[in-house]
């Protein structure tokens, strides 16, 4: 790779920051990652990643990108205890009351806790000779040239005091709160416009030990909101013997219990019968952790007319999605793949504009999938965008077909896993399958309703007796 500059600084050592350091290490003589937390030696949760104690999904595209960034990563993770999983054949995935057909796609996924994934990514980044990680260090501001048109470094505070670090490029990966808008205020630049959807989710999670075979042959169970009150559940096998992460979710004021007994009872009430008894016999091996997520948030940096060179905002500071859909780590990896291409194609020349322009369509796909799924929930009103309302109306036929048709189910899962574009569902053969599947589902519902009514009539006849029924008909 061609070298672009002497020194790059990354602010934040979460997934976005670590992957940024990996990409920058190919183009800069030195890369320094600055992190305010004291980083653990092993795969432990930490304060700076409050959602780290909850279920995380590494979507198929995210897993593929991690393997590209760190060859051998999949084998390393499996050797360290990550769960190997057929991404649809061994996954019980329920959305809006529909269960996707379980079919082997031939694609293997990885299931592990967020601290486990982040720990192994961090170890791989630290093994890169020109990368240094400074934890327990706080970036208090940026340094610029005299005209404030270019960022030339950051000021770092640690136990030894303050220090100015010069840099050719500063990449801010500080999470959803983000520090770049405040820096833009100070430097006299406009802030990016913010967009979001209020979803008001309360997550409660714990690691649980379940008996062997608790999920049958499945490795994970996901139950989306299907009725009111709006509740959801995710149960993933992760590293450790018979060890699972159990996350319970409440929307719009609904909150899962925080006490151990109530927590497991809440889970059992949502779970299918074959899992219910195992959950009731399960043992919590950690405290119940709580995380509240108020709204999806996206900052439209690509629409700014002015932006200082030598600076980028990435990760959750660029876009932050509902945790329900497990897109966070994968979107961070996608962003860094885009950055990798931008650096290889043009170095630092007009980097911010090129990066934000290139990453926008990638974010658009995940953003629209999230908004459509959120808008389909029973407690959410109609979306103001007519295109979203049309997509929501089209979702149930797709899900109805995906219950019965393995080809539709596999395609839908690839779209959700961000390995295929949503347009894959519009292929003529898929549209035909969706139409047939939705029609069969409607016919089954109508037949069940007819049988239910017939049963009620039969019960009525049995209760009154044939003679009384005949007399009642004649009187009419």
Coordinates of C-alpha atoms in Angstrom, one line a residue:
X1 CA 0.0 0.0 0.0
X2 CA 1.2 3.5 -0.8
X3 CA 2.1 5.6 2.3
X4 CA 0.1 8.8 2.6
X5 CA 1.4 10.5 5.7
X6 CA 3.5 10.2 8.8
X7 CA 0.9 10.0 11.6
X8 CA -2.8 9.3 12.0
X9 CA -4.7 9.6 15.3
X10 CA -7.9 7.6 16.0
X11 CA -10.1 8.8 18.9
X12 CA -11.9 5.8 20.4
X13 CA -11.0 2.1 20.7
X14 CA -14.4 0.6 20.0
X15 CA -15.0 -1.5 16.9
X16 CA -15.1 1.5 14.6
X17 CA -11.9 2.9 16.0
X18 CA -10.0 -0.4 16.0
X19 CA -11.0 -1.1 12.4
X20 CA -10.0 2.5 11.5
X21 CA -6.6 1.9 13.0
X22 CA -6.3 -1.3 10.9
X23 CA -7.1 0.5 7.7
X24 CA -4.9 3.5 8.5
X25 CA -1.9 1.3 9.4
X26 CA -1.5 0.6 5.6
X27 CA -1.1 4.2 4.7
X28 CA 0.6 6.0 7.6
X29 CA 4.0 5.5 9.3
X30 CA 2.4 5.6 12.7
X31 CA -1.2 5.2 14.0
X32 CA -2.1 6.2 17.6
X33 CA -5.4 5.1 19.1
X34 CA -6.5 7.2 22.1
X35 CA -9.1 5.7 24.4
X36 CA -10.5 7.2 27.6
X37 CA -11.4 3.9 29.2
X38 CA -8.9 1.6 31.0
X39 CA -9.0 -1.3 28.5
X40 CA -9.2 -4.8 30.0
X41 CA -6.7 -7.5 29.2
X42 CA -9.4 -10.0 28.3
X43 CA -12.9 -10.1 26.8
X44 CA -14.6 -8.1 29.6
X45 CA -17.3 -5.5 29.2
X46 CA -16.3 -1.9 29.8
X47 CA -18.0 1.4 30.7
X48 CA -17.4 3.0 27.3
X49 CA -19.5 0.3 25.5
X50 CA -22.6 0.2 27.7
X51 CA -24.5 -1.9 25.1
X52 CA -21.7 -4.5 25.2
X53 CA -23.4 -6.6 27.8
X54 CA -26.3 -7.3 25.5
X55 CA -26.8 -9.6 22.5
X56 CA -24.8 -8.6 19.5
X57 CA -25.0 -10.0 16.0
X58 CA -22.1 -10.1 13.6
X59 CA -24.0 -10.1 10.3
X60 CA -22.7 -12.1 7.4
X61 CA -21.2 -9.1 5.6
X62 CA -19.5 -8.0 8.8
X63 CA -17.9 -11.4 9.4
X64 CA -16.6 -11.4 5.8
X65 CA -15.1 -8.0 6.2
X66 CA -13.4 -8.9 9.5
X67 CA -11.8 -11.8 7.7
X68 CA -10.6 -9.5 5.0
X69 CA -9.1 -7.1 7.5
X70 CA -7.6 -9.9 9.6
X71 CA -6.9 -13.0 7.7
X72 CA -7.5 -16.1 9.8
X73 CA -9.9 -14.2 12.1
X74 CA -12.7 -16.7 11.8
X75 CA -10.5 -19.6 12.7
X76 CA -9.0 -17.6 15.6
X77 CA -12.5 -16.8 17.0
X78 CA -13.7 -20.4 16.7
X79 CA -10.6 -21.6 18.5
X80 CA -11.4 -19.2 21.3
X81 CA -14.9 -20.5 21.7
X82 CA -17.1 -18.5 19.3
X83 CA -20.0 -20.6 18.1
X84 CA -20.0 -21.8 14.5
X85 CA -23.5 -21.5 13.1
X86 CA -25.3 -22.1 9.8
X87 CA -26.8 -18.6 9.5
X88 CA -30.3 -19.7 8.7
X89 CA -30.3 -23.5 9.2
X90 CA -29.5 -23.2 12.9
X91 CA -31.3 -19.9 13.6
X92 CA -34.9 -19.6 14.7
X93 CA -35.7 -16.1 13.5
X94 CA -39.2 -14.7 14.1
X95 CA -40.3 -11.3 12.9
X96 CA -43.7 -9.7 13.1
X97 CA -45.2 -13.1 14.1
X98 CA -43.6 -14.9 11.2
X99 CA -40.9 -17.6 11.5
X100 CA -38.4 -17.8 8.6
X101 CA -38.1 -21.2 7.0
X102 CA -35.0 -22.8 8.4
X103 CA -32.8 -23.9 5.5
X104 CA -29.1 -24.4 5.2
X105 CA -27.6 -21.6 3.1
X106 CA -24.1 -23.1 3.2
X107 CA -22.9 -19.9 4.9
X108 CA -21.3 -20.2 8.3
X109 CA -21.6 -17.5 10.9
X110 CA -20.0 -16.7 14.2
X111 CA -21.8 -16.1 17.5
X112 CA -19.9 -14.5 20.4
X113 CA -20.4 -11.8 22.9
X114 CA -19.5 -8.2 22.0
X115 CA -16.6 -8.1 24.5
X116 CA -15.2 -11.4 23.0
X117 CA -15.3 -10.0 19.4
X118 CA -13.9 -6.7 20.4
X119 CA -11.1 -8.3 22.5
X120 CA -9.9 -10.4 19.6
X121 CA -10.1 -7.5 17.1
X122 CA -8.1 -5.4 19.6
X123 CA -5.4 -8.1 19.9
X124 CA -5.1 -8.2 16.2
X125 CA -4.8 -4.4 15.9
X126 CA -2.2 -4.3 18.7
X127 CA -0.1 -6.9 16.8
X128 CA 0.3 -4.4 13.9
X129 CA 3.8 -2.9 14.4
X130 CA 3.0 0.7 13.6
X131 CA -0.1 0.9 15.8
X132 CA 0.0 2.2 19.4
X133 CA -3.0 2.2 21.8
X134 CA -3.1 4.8 24.6
X135 CA -5.9 4.0 27.1
X136 CA -7.0 6.1 30.1
X137 CA -6.4 9.2 27.9
X138 CA -8.9 11.9 27.0
X139 CA -8.9 14.0 23.9
X140 CA -10.0 17.5 24.9
X141 CA -9.9 19.2 21.5
X142 CA -8.3 19.5 18.0
X143 CA -5.4 21.6 16.9
X144 CA -5.7 23.4 13.5
X145 CA -3.7 25.6 11.2
X146 CA -4.1 29.4 11.5
X147 CA -7.1 29.6 9.2
X148 CA -8.9 26.6 10.8
X149 CA -9.2 25.0 7.4
X150 CA -7.2 21.9 8.4
X151 CA -7.0 19.8 11.6
X152 CA -3.3 19.1 12.4
X153 CA -3.6 17.1 15.7
X154 CA -5.3 16.7 19.0
X155 CA -4.7 17.6 22.6
X156 CA -4.6 14.6 24.9
X157 CA -4.9 14.5 28.7
X158 CA -3.7 11.6 30.8
X159 CA -2.3 11.0 34.3
X160 CA 0.9 12.7 33.2
X161 CA -0.8 15.9 32.1
X162 CA -1.6 17.4 28.7
X163 CA 0.1 16.7 25.4
X164 CA -0.3 17.9 21.8
X165 CA -0.2 15.1 19.3
X166 CA 0.4 16.2 15.7
X167 CA -1.4 14.3 13.0
X168 CA -1.9 14.3 9.3
X169 CA -5.4 12.8 9.9
X170 CA -7.7 12.6 12.9
X171 CA -10.5 10.0 12.8
X172 CA -13.1 10.4 15.5
X173 CA -14.8 7.1 16.5
X174 CA -16.2 8.2 19.9
X175 CA -19.7 6.6 19.6
X176 CA -23.2 7.9 19.4
X177 CA -22.5 11.0 21.5
X178 CA -19.9 12.2 19.1
X179 CA -17.4 15.0 19.6
X180 CA -17.0 16.2 16.0
X181 CA -20.2 18.5 16.0
X182 CA -18.9 20.3 19.1
X183 CA -15.5 20.7 17.4
X184 CA -17.2 22.1 14.3
X185 CA -18.9 24.7 16.5
X186 CA -15.6 25.8 17.9
X187 CA -14.0 26.0 14.5
X188 CA -16.8 28.0 13.0
X189 CA -18.2 25.3 10.7
X190 CA -21.9 24.3 10.5
X191 CA -23.0 21.1 12.2
X192 CA -24.4 18.3 10.1
X193 CA -28.2 17.9 10.0
X194 CA -29.5 15.1 12.2
X195 CA -32.2 12.7 11.4
X196 CA -33.8 10.1 13.6
X197 CA -36.7 7.9 14.5
X198 CA -37.9 7.7 18.2
X199 CA -38.1 4.1 19.2
X200 CA -37.7 4.2 23.0
X201 CA -36.3 0.7 23.7
X202 CA -35.3 -0.7 27.1
X203 CA -32.9 -3.6 26.9
X204 CA -32.2 -6.0 29.8
X205 CA -29.7 -8.7 29.5
X206 CA -27.8 -11.4 31.4
X207 CA -25.6 -14.3 30.6
X208 CA -27.4 -17.6 31.4
X209 CA -26.4 -21.2 31.6
X210 CA -28.9 -23.5 30.1
X211 CA -29.0 -27.3 29.9
X212 CA -27.4 -28.9 26.8
X213 CA -29.7 -28.9 23.8
X214 CA -31.9 -26.1 25.3
X215 CA -32.7 -24.8 21.8
X216 CA -32.7 -28.2 20.2
X217 CA -30.5 -28.0 17.1
X218 CA -30.6 -24.2 16.9
X219 CA -27.8 -21.9 18.0
X220 CA -30.0 -18.8 18.5
X221 CA -33.6 -17.6 18.9
X222 CA -34.9 -14.2 18.0
X223 CA -38.5 -13.2 18.6
X224 CA -39.5 -9.8 17.3
X225 CA -42.5 -7.7 18.4
X226 CA -45.6 -9.5 17.2
X227 CA -48.4 -8.0 19.3
X228 CA -49.1 -5.6 22.1
X229 CA -47.6 -5.0 24.6
X230 CA -44.5 -4.6 22.4
X231 CA -42.0 -7.1 23.7
X232 CA -39.1 -9.0 22.1
X233 CA -36.4 -11.6 23.0
X234 CA -33.0 -12.7 21.7
X235 CA -31.2 -15.7 23.0
X236 CA -27.7 -16.5 21.5
X237 CA -25.3 -19.3 22.3
X238 CA -21.9 -17.7 22.8
X239 CA -18.4 -18.7 24.0
X240 CA -18.4 -20.9 27.1
X241 CA -20.0 -24.2 27.8
X242 CA -23.8 -24.1 27.6
X243 CA -23.5 -20.3 27.9
X244 CA -26.0 -17.9 26.3
X245 CA -26.7 -14.2 26.2
X246 CA -30.4 -13.5 26.9
X247 CA -31.7 -10.1 26.0
X248 CA -35.3 -9.0 26.7
X249 CA -36.6 -5.9 25.1
X250 CA -39.5 -3.6 25.8
X251 CA -40.7 -0.8 23.5
X252 CA -42.8 2.3 24.2
X253 CA -42.7 2.2 28.0
X254 CA -42.8 -1.6 28.3
X255 CA -39.8 -2.7 30.5
X256 CA -38.6 -6.2 31.2
X257 CA -38.1 -7.0 34.9
X258 CA -34.7 -6.5 36.4
X259 CA -34.9 -9.1 39.2
X260 CA -33.7 -12.6 38.3
X261 CA -36.9 -14.5 38.8
X262 CA -39.0 -11.9 36.9
X263 CA -36.4 -11.7 34.2
X264 CA -36.6 -15.5 33.4
X265 CA -40.4 -15.5 33.8
X266 CA -40.7 -12.7 31.2
X267 CA -38.4 -14.6 28.9
X268 CA -40.4 -17.9 29.3
X269 CA -43.6 -16.1 28.5
X270 CA -42.2 -15.0 25.1
X271 CA -40.3 -18.2 24.2
X272 CA -41.8 -21.1 22.2
X273 CA -42.8 -24.2 24.2
X274 CA -39.7 -26.2 23.6
X275 CA -37.5 -23.5 25.1
X276 CA -39.8 -22.3 27.9
X277 CA -39.0 -25.1 30.3
X278 CA -35.3 -24.8 29.7
X279 CA -35.4 -21.1 30.5
X280 CA -37.3 -21.7 33.7
X281 CA -34.6 -24.1 34.8
X282 CA -31.8 -21.8 33.6
X283 CA -29.3 -20.1 35.9
X284 CA -28.3 -16.5 35.6
X285 CA -24.5 -16.3 35.8
X286 CA -24.3 -12.5 35.7
X287 CA -26.4 -9.6 37.0
X288 CA -29.1 -8.2 34.8
X289 CA -27.8 -5.2 32.8
X290 CA -30.0 -2.4 31.5
X291 CA -29.5 -0.2 28.4
X292 CA -32.0 2.3 27.1
X293 CA -32.0 3.4 23.5
X294 CA -34.2 6.4 22.7
X295 CA -33.9 6.9 18.9
X296 CA -32.1 6.0 15.7
X297 CA -29.7 8.8 14.8
X298 CA -28.0 9.8 11.6
X299 CA -25.7 12.8 10.9
X300 CA -25.7 13.9 7.3
X301 CA -22.1 15.0 6.9
X302 CA -22.3 14.4 3.2
X303 CA -24.6 17.4 2.9
X304 CA -22.2 19.9 4.4
X305 CA -20.7 22.6 2.1
X306 CA -17.7 23.1 4.3
X307 CA -15.6 20.7 6.4
X308 CA -12.1 20.9 7.7
X309 CA -9.5 18.7 6.0
X310 CA -7.6 16.2 8.1
X311 CA -10.7 15.2 10.1
X312 CA -13.3 12.4 9.7
X313 CA -16.2 11.3 11.9
X314 CA -17.0 7.6 11.7
X315 CA -18.8 4.8 13.4
X316 CA -21.9 5.5 15.6
X317 CA -21.1 9.2 15.4
X318 CA -22.0 9.0 11.7
X319 CA -25.1 6.7 12.1
X320 CA -26.5 4.8 15.1
X321 CA -29.1 2.2 14.5
X322 CA -31.7 0.4 16.7
X323 CA -29.7 -2.4 18.5
X324 CA -32.6 -4.8 17.7
X325 CA -31.2 -5.5 14.2
X326 CA -27.6 -6.2 15.1
X327 CA -26.2 -3.9 12.4
X328 CA -23.7 -1.8 14.5
X329 CA -20.5 -3.9 14.1
X330 CA -21.2 -4.7 10.5
X331 CA -21.8 -1.0 9.6
X332 CA -18.6 0.0 11.3
X333 CA -16.7 -2.6 9.2
X334 CA -18.5 -1.4 6.0
X335 CA -17.5 2.2 6.7
X336 CA -13.9 1.2 7.1
X337 CA -14.0 -0.8 3.9
X338 CA -15.2 2.4 2.2
X339 CA -12.4 4.4 3.9
X340 CA -9.8 1.8 2.7
X341 CA -11.0 2.3 -0.9
X342 CA -11.0 6.1 -0.6
X343 CA -7.4 6.2 0.8
X344 CA -6.2 3.8 -1.9
X345 CA -7.8 5.8 -4.7
X346 CA -6.9 9.4 -3.8
X347 CA -5.0 9.6 -0.4
X348 CA -6.0 12.6 1.7
X349 CA -7.1 14.7 -1.3
X350 CA -10.6 15.9 -0.6
X351 CA -11.0 12.8 1.6
X352 CA -14.0 13.9 3.7
X353 CA -16.1 14.7 0.7
X354 CA -15.2 11.5 -1.1
X355 CA -15.6 9.3 2.0
X356 CA -19.0 10.7 3.0
X357 CA -20.3 10.5 -0.6
X358 CA -19.2 6.9 -1.0
X359 CA -20.4 5.7 2.4
X360 CA -23.9 7.3 2.1
X361 CA -25.5 4.7 -0.1
X362 CA -24.1 1.9 2.1
X363 CA -25.7 3.5 5.1
X364 CA -28.9 4.2 3.2
X365 CA -29.6 0.4 2.8
X366 CA -29.2 -0.4 6.5
X367 CA -31.0 2.7 7.6
X368 CA -34.0 2.0 5.3
X369 CA -34.2 -1.7 6.5
X370 CA -34.3 -0.5 10.1
X371 CA -36.9 2.2 9.5
X372 CA -39.2 -0.2 7.6
X373 CA -38.9 -2.9 10.3
X374 CA -39.5 -0.4 13.1
X375 CA -42.5 1.1 11.3
X376 CA -44.1 -2.3 10.9
X377 CA -44.4 -2.8 14.7
X378 CA -48.0 -2.7 16.0
X379 CA -47.3 0.2 18.4
X380 CA -45.8 2.5 15.8
X381 CA -48.0 4.8 13.7
X382 CA -47.8 5.3 9.9
X383 CA -44.4 6.7 8.7
X384 CA -44.6 10.2 7.1
X385 CA -42.7 9.0 4.1
X386 CA -45.0 7.4 1.5
X387 CA -42.2 5.2 0.2
X388 CA -41.7 3.7 3.7
X389 CA -45.4 3.1 4.1
X390 CA -45.4 1.2 0.8
X391 CA -42.4 -0.9 1.9
X392 CA -44.1 -1.6 5.3
X393 CA -47.2 -2.8 3.4
X394 CA -45.0 -5.1 1.3
X395 CA -43.2 -6.6 4.2
X396 CA -45.9 -9.0 5.4
X397 CA -46.3 -10.8 2.1
X398 CA -42.5 -11.2 2.0
X399 CA -42.5 -12.6 5.5
X400 CA -45.5 -14.8 4.8
X401 CA -43.7 -16.3 1.8
X402 CA -40.4 -16.7 3.8
X403 CA -42.2 -18.9 6.3
X404 CA -42.9 -21.5 3.6
X405 CA -40.4 -20.9 0.8
X406 CA -36.7 -21.6 1.6
X407 CA -35.6 -19.6 -1.4
X408 CA -37.4 -16.5 -0.2
X409 CA -36.2 -17.0 3.3
X410 CA -32.6 -17.3 2.3
X411 CA -32.8 -14.2 0.1
X412 CA -34.4 -12.2 2.8
X413 CA -31.8 -13.3 5.3
X414 CA -29.0 -12.3 2.9
X415 CA -30.6 -8.9 2.5
X416 CA -30.9 -8.5 6.3
X417 CA -27.3 -9.7 6.6
X418 CA -26.3 -6.9 4.1
X419 CA -24.6 -9.4 1.7
X420 CA -27.3 -8.7 -0.9
X421 CA -29.1 -5.5 -1.9
X422 CA -32.9 -5.2 -1.2
X423 CA -33.4 -5.3 -5.0
X424 CA -32.7 -9.0 -4.9
X425 CA -36.3 -9.4 -3.6
X426 CA -37.6 -7.8 -6.7
X427 CA -36.2 -10.3 -9.2
X428 CA -39.1 -11.7 -11.2
X429 CA -38.6 -15.3 -9.9
X430 CA -38.6 -14.0 -6.3
X431 CA -41.7 -11.8 -6.9
X432 CA -43.5 -14.8 -8.2
X433 CA -42.5 -16.9 -5.2
X434 CA -43.6 -14.2 -2.8
X435 CA -46.9 -13.9 -4.5
X436 CA -47.6 -17.6 -4.3
X437 CA -46.3 -17.8 -0.7
X438 CA -48.5 -14.9 0.4
X439 CA -51.5 -16.3 -1.3
X440 CA -51.0 -19.7 0.4
X441 CA -50.6 -18.0 3.7
X442 CA -53.9 -16.1 3.2
X443 CA -55.7 -19.2 2.2
X444 CA -54.4 -21.0 5.3
X445 CA -55.7 -18.2 7.5
X446 CA -59.1 -18.2 5.7
X447 CA -59.3 -22.0 6.1
X448 CA -58.4 -21.8 9.8
X449 CA -61.0 -19.2 10.3
X450 CA -63.6 -21.2 8.5
X451 CA -62.7 -24.3 10.6
X452 CA -62.9 -22.2 13.8
X453 CA -66.4 -20.9 12.8
X454 CA -67.5 -24.4 11.9
X455 CA -66.3 -25.7 15.2
X456 CA -68.3 -23.0 17.0
X457 CA -71.4 -23.9 15.0
X458 CA -70.8 -27.6 15.7
X459 CA -70.5 -26.8 19.4
X460 CA -73.8 -24.8 19.3
X461 CA -75.6 -27.7 17.6
X462 CA -74.2 -30.2 20.1
X463 CA -75.3 -28.1 23.0
X464 CA -78.9 -27.5 21.8
X465 CA -79.5 -30.8 20.0
X466 CA -80.6 -31.3 16.4
X467 CA -84.4 -30.8 17.1
X468 CA -84.0 -27.5 18.9
X469 CA -81.7 -26.2 16.1
X470 CA -84.2 -27.3 13.4
X471 CA -87.0 -25.5 15.2
X472 CA -84.9 -22.4 15.6
X473 CA -84.2 -22.4 11.8
X474 CA -87.9 -22.8 11.0
X475 CA -88.8 -19.9 13.3
X476 CA -86.5 -17.6 11.3

